[in-house]
């Protein structure tokens, strides 16, 4: 147990120290945390097998999954704060149009390219694997995007639209993956399950939104019994932890497998809570400050989870490069086309797609499911390779896009220590 505590401390300190280096290079702090995770992971310093100095094995990293799941829950809860009625009235229809279209266009683009690769080289990739990767391509990582927005205090039309689209993208991606994976399984095993392709994915979304809404209303009701800021913060943290735990439950009813999407549940909890609680904005700000160490651990552990052994397989690299190119083109042009259809300004049309490139936790979860296919190992390794690239490059591209539209304020050298002395 003490080794895990030491590892967590080293992860926090390592991530923070490395952020000082990336600051000199004008890179987002997210990149620093991910690189720190790679260095502390089982393929770098962890390979030295010195207790407490990094993570010595992938099993040890996976043992930290409760931390990454909890962090993802708080991130999703915070993103739900973007769905205030005032925001939805201003750009709700546009966000839905863009969120759905760019995800569908990306899936079609990756499907077309990878199926074309199969027709040219059948031994490299199968059609079921290609279809599954196409659906996984639609997923965007909300965590990296949110961290960049927070770090640089970005605000403006593109930032507000981006946060809504990222949230919608997860629901659309979940549905696309469920349908594509069902079809891929049918092609691989010769049997189609209507329950798996249609009923179960829709039910998962409905159950997730229902549980999230109930938790949001319940949190608002319980909050009314407490008046001090510290107690209200405590009950909010407790409710997010409870929501994360409930979203991990799985059960079966009349032969139908039922479960929840952690991201959708926590986002819906945040959405309902911020729209029914008058003081939710101030409370959300306090939660953001409280969860900062948790978010750093999320990215450091995510970096440590990246399996560098996949770089030794040329087939994985080949398919991975093609996947990255096709997905990037799909995200960029899909967002551009959908922005024009919803009559967004040219700066938003030109830059939104780039901010949707980061990919991580949601895609990795889908890849684990895809690994059950006959050649699912290839799908998993391709996604791992793409996540490695996107997580290291994506945050910087998001920063550049937000800078291009003038929604990031110039970075100052304000010291919190000096501010405290003045106070």
Coordinates of C-alpha atoms in Angstrom, one line a residue:
X1 CA 0.0 0.0 0.0
X2 CA 2.8 2.4 0.9
X3 CA 4.3 1.9 -2.6
X4 CA 1.1 3.1 -4.2
X5 CA 1.2 6.3 -2.1
X6 CA 4.8 6.9 -2.9
X7 CA 4.0 6.4 -6.6
X8 CA 1.1 8.9 -6.5
X9 CA 3.4 11.4 -4.8
X10 CA 6.1 11.0 -7.4
X11 CA 3.5 11.2 -10.2
X12 CA 2.2 14.5 -8.8
X13 CA 5.6 16.1 -8.2
X14 CA 7.0 14.7 -11.5
X15 CA 4.0 16.1 -13.5
X16 CA 4.3 19.5 -11.9
X17 CA 8.1 19.7 -12.3
X18 CA 7.9 18.7 -16.0
X19 CA 5.2 21.4 -16.5
X20 CA 7.9 24.0 -15.8
X21 CA 9.9 22.6 -18.7
X22 CA 7.0 22.6 -21.2
X23 CA 6.1 26.2 -20.1
X24 CA 9.5 27.3 -21.5
X25 CA 8.5 25.6 -24.7
X26 CA 5.1 27.3 -24.7
X27 CA 3.3 23.9 -24.6
X28 CA 0.2 23.1 -22.6
X29 CA 0.6 21.6 -19.1
X30 CA -1.4 18.6 -20.2
X31 CA 1.4 17.6 -22.5
X32 CA 3.8 17.8 -19.6
X33 CA 1.7 15.5 -17.5
X34 CA 1.4 12.9 -20.2
X35 CA 5.2 13.0 -21.0
X36 CA 5.9 12.7 -17.3
X37 CA 3.6 9.6 -17.2
X38 CA 5.5 8.1 -20.1
X39 CA 8.9 8.7 -18.3
X40 CA 7.5 7.3 -15.0
X41 CA 5.8 4.4 -16.8
X42 CA 6.9 0.7 -17.0
X43 CA 8.8 1.3 -20.2
X44 CA 11.2 4.0 -18.9
X45 CA 12.0 4.7 -15.3
X46 CA 9.6 2.1 -14.1
X47 CA 11.6 -0.6 -15.9
X48 CA 14.4 0.0 -13.4
X49 CA 12.2 -1.8 -10.8
X50 CA 13.1 0.6 -8.0
X51 CA 10.2 0.7 -5.6
X52 CA 8.4 4.0 -5.7
X53 CA 10.3 5.4 -8.6
X54 CA 7.6 5.3 -11.3
X55 CA 5.2 2.5 -12.1
X56 CA 7.0 -0.9 -12.4
X57 CA 4.4 -2.7 -14.5
X58 CA 1.2 -2.1 -16.5
X59 CA -0.7 -4.1 -13.8
X60 CA 0.4 -1.5 -11.2
X61 CA -0.8 1.3 -13.5
X62 CA -4.1 -0.4 -14.0
X63 CA -4.4 -0.7 -10.2
X64 CA -4.8 3.1 -10.3
X65 CA -7.9 2.9 -12.4
X66 CA -10.2 4.1 -9.6
X67 CA -8.3 7.4 -9.6
X68 CA -8.6 7.9 -13.4
X69 CA -12.3 6.9 -13.3
X70 CA -13.0 9.4 -10.5
X71 CA -11.1 12.1 -12.3
X72 CA -13.0 11.5 -15.5
X73 CA -16.2 11.7 -13.5
X74 CA -15.3 15.2 -12.1
X75 CA -14.2 16.3 -15.6
X76 CA -17.6 15.2 -17.0
X77 CA -19.4 16.9 -14.1
X78 CA -17.6 20.1 -14.9
X79 CA -18.4 19.9 -18.6
X80 CA -22.1 19.5 -17.7
X81 CA -21.8 23.1 -16.4
X82 CA -21.5 24.2 -20.0
X83 CA -25.1 23.1 -20.7
X84 CA -26.8 26.1 -19.0
X85 CA -30.1 27.1 -20.5
X86 CA -28.6 30.4 -21.6
X87 CA -25.9 28.6 -23.5
X88 CA -28.3 26.1 -25.1
X89 CA -30.6 28.9 -26.3
X90 CA -27.7 30.7 -27.9
X91 CA -26.1 27.7 -29.7
X92 CA -27.8 24.5 -28.7
X93 CA -29.2 23.6 -32.1
X94 CA -25.9 24.4 -33.8
X95 CA -23.9 22.4 -31.3
X96 CA -26.2 19.3 -31.8
X97 CA -25.9 19.7 -35.6
X98 CA -22.1 20.0 -35.5
X99 CA -21.7 17.3 -32.8
X100 CA -23.6 14.7 -34.8
X101 CA -22.4 15.5 -38.3
X102 CA -18.7 15.8 -37.6
X103 CA -18.8 12.4 -35.7
X104 CA -20.7 10.7 -38.5
X105 CA -18.5 12.2 -41.3
X106 CA -15.3 11.1 -39.4
X107 CA -16.6 7.5 -39.0
X108 CA -17.5 7.4 -42.7
X109 CA -14.1 8.8 -43.7
X110 CA -12.1 6.3 -41.6
X111 CA -14.4 3.4 -42.6
X112 CA -13.9 4.2 -46.3
X113 CA -10.1 4.5 -46.1
X114 CA -9.6 1.4 -44.0
X115 CA -12.0 -0.8 -46.1
X116 CA -10.1 0.5 -49.1
X117 CA -6.9 -0.7 -47.4
X118 CA -8.5 -4.1 -46.8
X119 CA -9.5 -4.4 -50.5
X120 CA -5.9 -3.7 -51.5
X121 CA -4.2 -5.8 -48.8
X122 CA -6.7 -8.2 -47.3
X123 CA -4.1 -9.7 -45.0
X124 CA -3.4 -6.4 -43.2
X125 CA -6.8 -5.6 -41.8
X126 CA -10.3 -7.1 -41.9
X127 CA -13.6 -5.4 -42.6
X128 CA -14.9 -5.9 -39.0
X129 CA -11.7 -4.3 -37.7
X130 CA -12.0 -1.4 -40.2
X131 CA -15.7 -0.8 -39.2
X132 CA -14.8 -0.8 -35.5
X133 CA -11.9 1.6 -35.9
X134 CA -14.2 3.9 -37.9
X135 CA -16.6 4.2 -35.0
X136 CA -13.8 4.6 -32.4
X137 CA -12.5 7.5 -34.6
X138 CA -15.6 9.6 -33.8
X139 CA -14.7 9.8 -30.1
X140 CA -13.0 13.0 -28.8
X141 CA -11.2 13.3 -25.4
X142 CA -13.0 15.9 -23.2
X143 CA -10.4 15.9 -20.5
X144 CA -7.5 17.3 -22.6
X145 CA -9.7 19.9 -24.1
X146 CA -11.1 21.0 -20.8
X147 CA -7.6 21.3 -19.2
X148 CA -6.3 23.5 -22.1
X149 CA -9.4 25.7 -21.7
X150 CA -8.9 26.0 -18.0
X151 CA -5.1 26.6 -18.1
X152 CA -5.4 29.5 -20.5
X153 CA -8.8 30.7 -19.3
X154 CA -10.0 30.6 -22.8
X155 CA -13.4 32.1 -23.5
X156 CA -15.4 33.1 -26.6
X157 CA -17.7 31.7 -29.2
X158 CA -15.4 28.9 -30.3
X159 CA -14.6 27.8 -26.7
X160 CA -18.2 27.7 -25.7
X161 CA -19.2 25.8 -28.9
X162 CA -16.3 23.4 -28.5
X163 CA -17.3 22.4 -24.9
X164 CA -20.9 21.7 -26.1
X165 CA -19.7 19.7 -29.1
X166 CA -17.3 17.6 -27.1
X167 CA -20.0 16.6 -24.7
X168 CA -22.5 15.7 -27.5
X169 CA -19.7 13.9 -29.4
X170 CA -19.4 11.3 -26.6
X171 CA -23.1 10.4 -26.8
X172 CA -23.0 10.1 -30.6
X173 CA -19.7 8.2 -30.5
X174 CA -21.1 5.7 -28.0
X175 CA -24.1 5.0 -30.3
X176 CA -21.9 4.8 -33.5
X177 CA -19.6 2.4 -31.8
X178 CA -22.4 0.2 -30.5
X179 CA -23.9 -0.1 -34.0
X180 CA -20.6 -0.6 -35.8
X181 CA -19.3 -3.1 -33.3
X182 CA -22.6 -5.1 -33.5
X183 CA -22.3 -5.2 -37.3
X184 CA -18.6 -6.1 -37.1
X185 CA -19.4 -8.9 -34.7
X186 CA -22.1 -10.2 -37.1
X187 CA -19.6 -10.2 -40.0
X188 CA -17.0 -12.0 -37.9
X189 CA -19.3 -14.6 -36.4
X190 CA -22.1 -14.8 -38.9
X191 CA -24.9 -13.7 -36.5
X192 CA -26.7 -10.4 -36.0
X193 CA -28.0 -9.4 -32.5
X194 CA -30.7 -6.7 -32.7
X195 CA -30.4 -6.3 -29.0
X196 CA -26.7 -5.6 -29.2
X197 CA -26.8 -3.4 -32.2
X198 CA -29.9 -1.2 -31.5
X199 CA -31.6 -1.9 -28.1
X200 CA -28.7 -2.0 -25.7
X201 CA -26.8 1.1 -26.9
X202 CA -30.0 3.2 -26.9
X203 CA -30.9 1.9 -23.5
X204 CA -27.5 2.7 -22.1
X205 CA -27.8 6.3 -23.3
X206 CA -31.4 6.6 -21.8
X207 CA -30.4 5.0 -18.5
X208 CA -27.3 7.2 -18.3
X209 CA -29.2 10.4 -18.9
X210 CA -32.0 9.3 -16.5
X211 CA -29.5 8.4 -13.7
X212 CA -27.6 11.7 -14.2
X213 CA -30.8 13.8 -14.1
X214 CA -31.9 12.1 -10.9
X215 CA -28.5 12.6 -9.2
X216 CA -28.5 16.3 -10.3
X217 CA -31.9 17.0 -8.8
X218 CA -31.0 15.0 -5.6
X219 CA -27.7 16.9 -5.2
X220 CA -29.6 20.3 -5.5
X221 CA -32.1 19.1 -2.8
X222 CA -29.4 17.9 -0.4
X223 CA -27.4 21.1 -0.9
X224 CA -30.2 23.2 0.6
X225 CA -29.6 21.7 4.0
X226 CA -26.0 23.1 4.2
X227 CA -25.0 26.8 4.1
X228 CA -21.2 26.9 4.7
X229 CA -19.1 26.8 1.6
X230 CA -16.9 24.0 2.9
X231 CA -19.9 21.7 3.7
X232 CA -21.5 22.4 0.3
X233 CA -18.2 21.6 -1.4
X234 CA -18.0 18.4 0.6
X235 CA -21.5 17.2 -0.3
X236 CA -20.9 18.0 -3.9
X237 CA -17.7 16.0 -4.0
X238 CA -19.5 13.1 -2.2
X239 CA -22.3 13.1 -4.8
X240 CA -19.8 13.0 -7.7
X241 CA -18.1 10.1 -6.1
X242 CA -21.5 8.4 -5.6
X243 CA -22.4 9.1 -9.2
X244 CA -19.2 7.6 -10.5
X245 CA -19.7 4.5 -8.4
X246 CA -23.3 4.0 -9.6
X247 CA -22.3 4.5 -13.2
X248 CA -20.0 1.5 -13.0
X249 CA -23.0 -0.8 -12.2
X250 CA -24.0 -3.4 -14.8
X251 CA -27.0 -5.7 -14.7
X252 CA -29.3 -7.8 -16.9
X253 CA -33.0 -7.6 -17.4
X254 CA -34.9 -10.1 -19.5
X255 CA -31.7 -11.0 -21.3
X256 CA -30.8 -7.4 -22.0
X257 CA -27.5 -6.2 -20.7
X258 CA -27.9 -2.9 -19.0
X259 CA -25.2 -0.4 -18.0
X260 CA -24.2 3.2 -17.8
X261 CA -21.8 5.6 -19.5
X262 CA -19.7 7.3 -16.8
X263 CA -19.2 10.4 -19.0
X264 CA -22.9 10.8 -19.9
X265 CA -24.1 10.2 -16.3
X266 CA -21.7 12.7 -14.7
X267 CA -22.3 15.3 -17.5
X268 CA -26.1 15.0 -17.1
X269 CA -25.6 15.4 -13.3
X270 CA -23.6 18.6 -13.8
X271 CA -26.1 19.9 -16.4
X272 CA -29.2 19.4 -14.2
X273 CA -27.4 20.7 -11.1
X274 CA -26.1 23.9 -12.8
X275 CA -29.6 24.7 -14.2
X276 CA -31.6 24.2 -10.9
X277 CA -29.1 25.5 -8.3
X278 CA -28.8 29.3 -8.1
X279 CA -25.3 29.2 -6.6
X280 CA -23.9 26.4 -8.8
X281 CA -21.4 28.6 -10.7
X282 CA -19.6 29.6 -7.6
X283 CA -19.6 26.0 -6.3
X284 CA -18.3 24.7 -9.7
X285 CA -15.3 27.1 -9.4
X286 CA -14.5 25.7 -5.9
X287 CA -14.7 22.1 -7.2
X288 CA -12.3 23.0 -10.1
X289 CA -9.7 24.1 -7.6
X290 CA -10.2 21.0 -5.4
X291 CA -9.8 18.5 -8.2
X292 CA -6.6 20.0 -9.8
X293 CA -4.3 17.3 -8.2
X294 CA -6.8 14.6 -9.2
X295 CA -6.7 15.9 -12.8
X296 CA -2.9 15.9 -12.9
X297 CA -2.8 12.3 -11.7
X298 CA -5.4 11.4 -14.4
X299 CA -3.0 12.5 -17.2
X300 CA 0.2 11.2 -15.6
X301 CA -1.4 7.8 -15.1
X302 CA -2.8 8.0 -18.7
X303 CA 0.7 8.6 -20.0
X304 CA 2.0 5.7 -18.0
X305 CA -0.7 3.4 -19.5
X306 CA 0.5 4.0 -23.0
X307 CA 2.2 0.7 -24.2
X308 CA 5.4 1.7 -26.1
X309 CA 5.8 -2.0 -27.2
X310 CA 3.3 -1.4 -30.0
X311 CA 5.9 0.8 -31.7
X312 CA 7.8 -2.4 -32.5
X313 CA 5.1 -3.7 -34.8
X314 CA 5.3 -2.2 -38.4
X315 CA 1.7 -3.3 -39.3
X316 CA 0.4 -1.4 -36.3
X317 CA 2.4 1.7 -37.3
X318 CA 1.2 1.5 -40.9
X319 CA -2.5 1.1 -40.0
X320 CA -2.1 3.6 -37.2
X321 CA -0.7 6.3 -39.5
X322 CA -3.5 5.8 -42.0
X323 CA -6.0 5.9 -39.2
X324 CA -4.6 9.1 -37.8
X325 CA -4.6 10.8 -41.3
X326 CA -8.1 9.7 -42.1
X327 CA -9.5 10.6 -38.7
X328 CA -7.8 14.0 -38.7
X329 CA -9.2 14.8 -42.1
X330 CA -12.7 13.6 -41.1
X331 CA -12.7 15.7 -37.9
X332 CA -11.4 18.8 -39.7
X333 CA -13.6 18.7 -42.8
X334 CA -16.6 17.2 -40.9
X335 CA -16.5 20.1 -38.5
X336 CA -15.9 22.7 -41.3
X337 CA -18.9 21.4 -43.3
X338 CA -21.2 21.2 -40.3
X339 CA -20.2 24.7 -39.1
X340 CA -21.0 26.1 -42.5
X341 CA -24.4 24.3 -42.5
X342 CA -25.2 25.9 -39.1
X343 CA -23.9 29.3 -40.3
X344 CA -20.9 29.7 -38.0
X345 CA -18.3 32.3 -38.7
X346 CA -15.2 31.4 -40.8
X347 CA -12.7 31.5 -37.9
X348 CA -14.9 28.9 -36.1
X349 CA -15.3 26.8 -39.2
X350 CA -11.6 26.8 -39.8
X351 CA -10.5 26.0 -36.3
X352 CA -13.1 23.8 -34.6
X353 CA -12.1 20.6 -36.3
X354 CA -8.5 20.9 -35.0
X355 CA -9.7 21.3 -31.4
X356 CA -11.6 18.0 -31.7
X357 CA -8.5 15.9 -32.4
X358 CA -7.5 14.8 -28.9
X359 CA -8.4 11.2 -28.2
X360 CA -7.9 9.2 -25.0
X361 CA -10.0 7.4 -22.3
X362 CA -13.3 6.9 -24.2
X363 CA -11.5 5.6 -27.3
X364 CA -9.4 3.2 -25.2
X365 CA -12.5 1.9 -23.5
X366 CA -14.0 1.2 -26.9
X367 CA -10.7 -0.4 -28.0
X368 CA -10.9 -2.9 -25.1
X369 CA -14.3 -4.0 -26.3
X370 CA -13.1 -4.2 -29.9
X371 CA -10.3 -6.5 -28.7
X372 CA -12.9 -9.4 -28.5
X373 CA -13.0 -9.5 -32.3
X374 CA -10.9 -12.1 -34.1
X375 CA -8.3 -9.5 -35.1
X376 CA -9.3 -7.1 -32.3
X377 CA -5.7 -6.9 -31.0
X378 CA -4.8 -4.8 -34.1
X379 CA -7.7 -2.4 -33.4
X380 CA -6.6 -2.0 -29.8
X381 CA -3.0 -1.4 -30.8
X382 CA -3.9 1.1 -33.5
X383 CA -6.0 3.0 -31.0
X384 CA -3.1 2.9 -28.5
X385 CA -0.7 4.3 -31.1
X386 CA -3.2 7.0 -32.2
X387 CA -3.8 8.0 -28.5
X388 CA -0.1 8.3 -28.0
X389 CA 0.2 10.7 -30.9
X390 CA -3.0 12.6 -30.3
X391 CA -2.5 13.2 -26.6
X392 CA 1.0 14.5 -27.1
X393 CA 0.1 16.7 -30.1
X394 CA -3.6 17.5 -29.6
X395 CA -3.4 19.9 -26.6
X396 CA -0.9 22.1 -28.5
X397 CA -3.1 22.1 -31.6
X398 CA -6.1 23.1 -29.4
X399 CA -4.1 25.9 -27.9
X400 CA -3.0 27.2 -31.3
X401 CA -6.6 27.1 -32.6
X402 CA -7.9 29.1 -29.6
X403 CA -5.0 31.5 -30.0
X404 CA -5.8 31.9 -33.7
X405 CA -9.4 33.1 -32.9
X406 CA -8.2 35.3 -30.0
X407 CA -9.9 33.4 -27.2
X408 CA -6.8 32.9 -25.1
X409 CA -5.5 35.7 -23.0
X410 CA -1.8 36.4 -23.0
X411 CA 0.0 34.5 -20.3
X412 CA 1.3 36.6 -17.5
X413 CA 3.8 35.9 -14.7
X414 CA 1.5 36.5 -11.8
X415 CA 2.7 34.6 -8.7
X416 CA 0.1 33.2 -6.3
X417 CA 2.7 33.6 -3.5
X418 CA 2.9 37.4 -4.2
X419 CA -0.9 37.7 -4.4
X420 CA -1.2 36.1 -1.0
X421 CA 1.4 38.5 0.4
X422 CA -0.6 41.5 -0.8
X423 CA -3.7 40.1 0.6

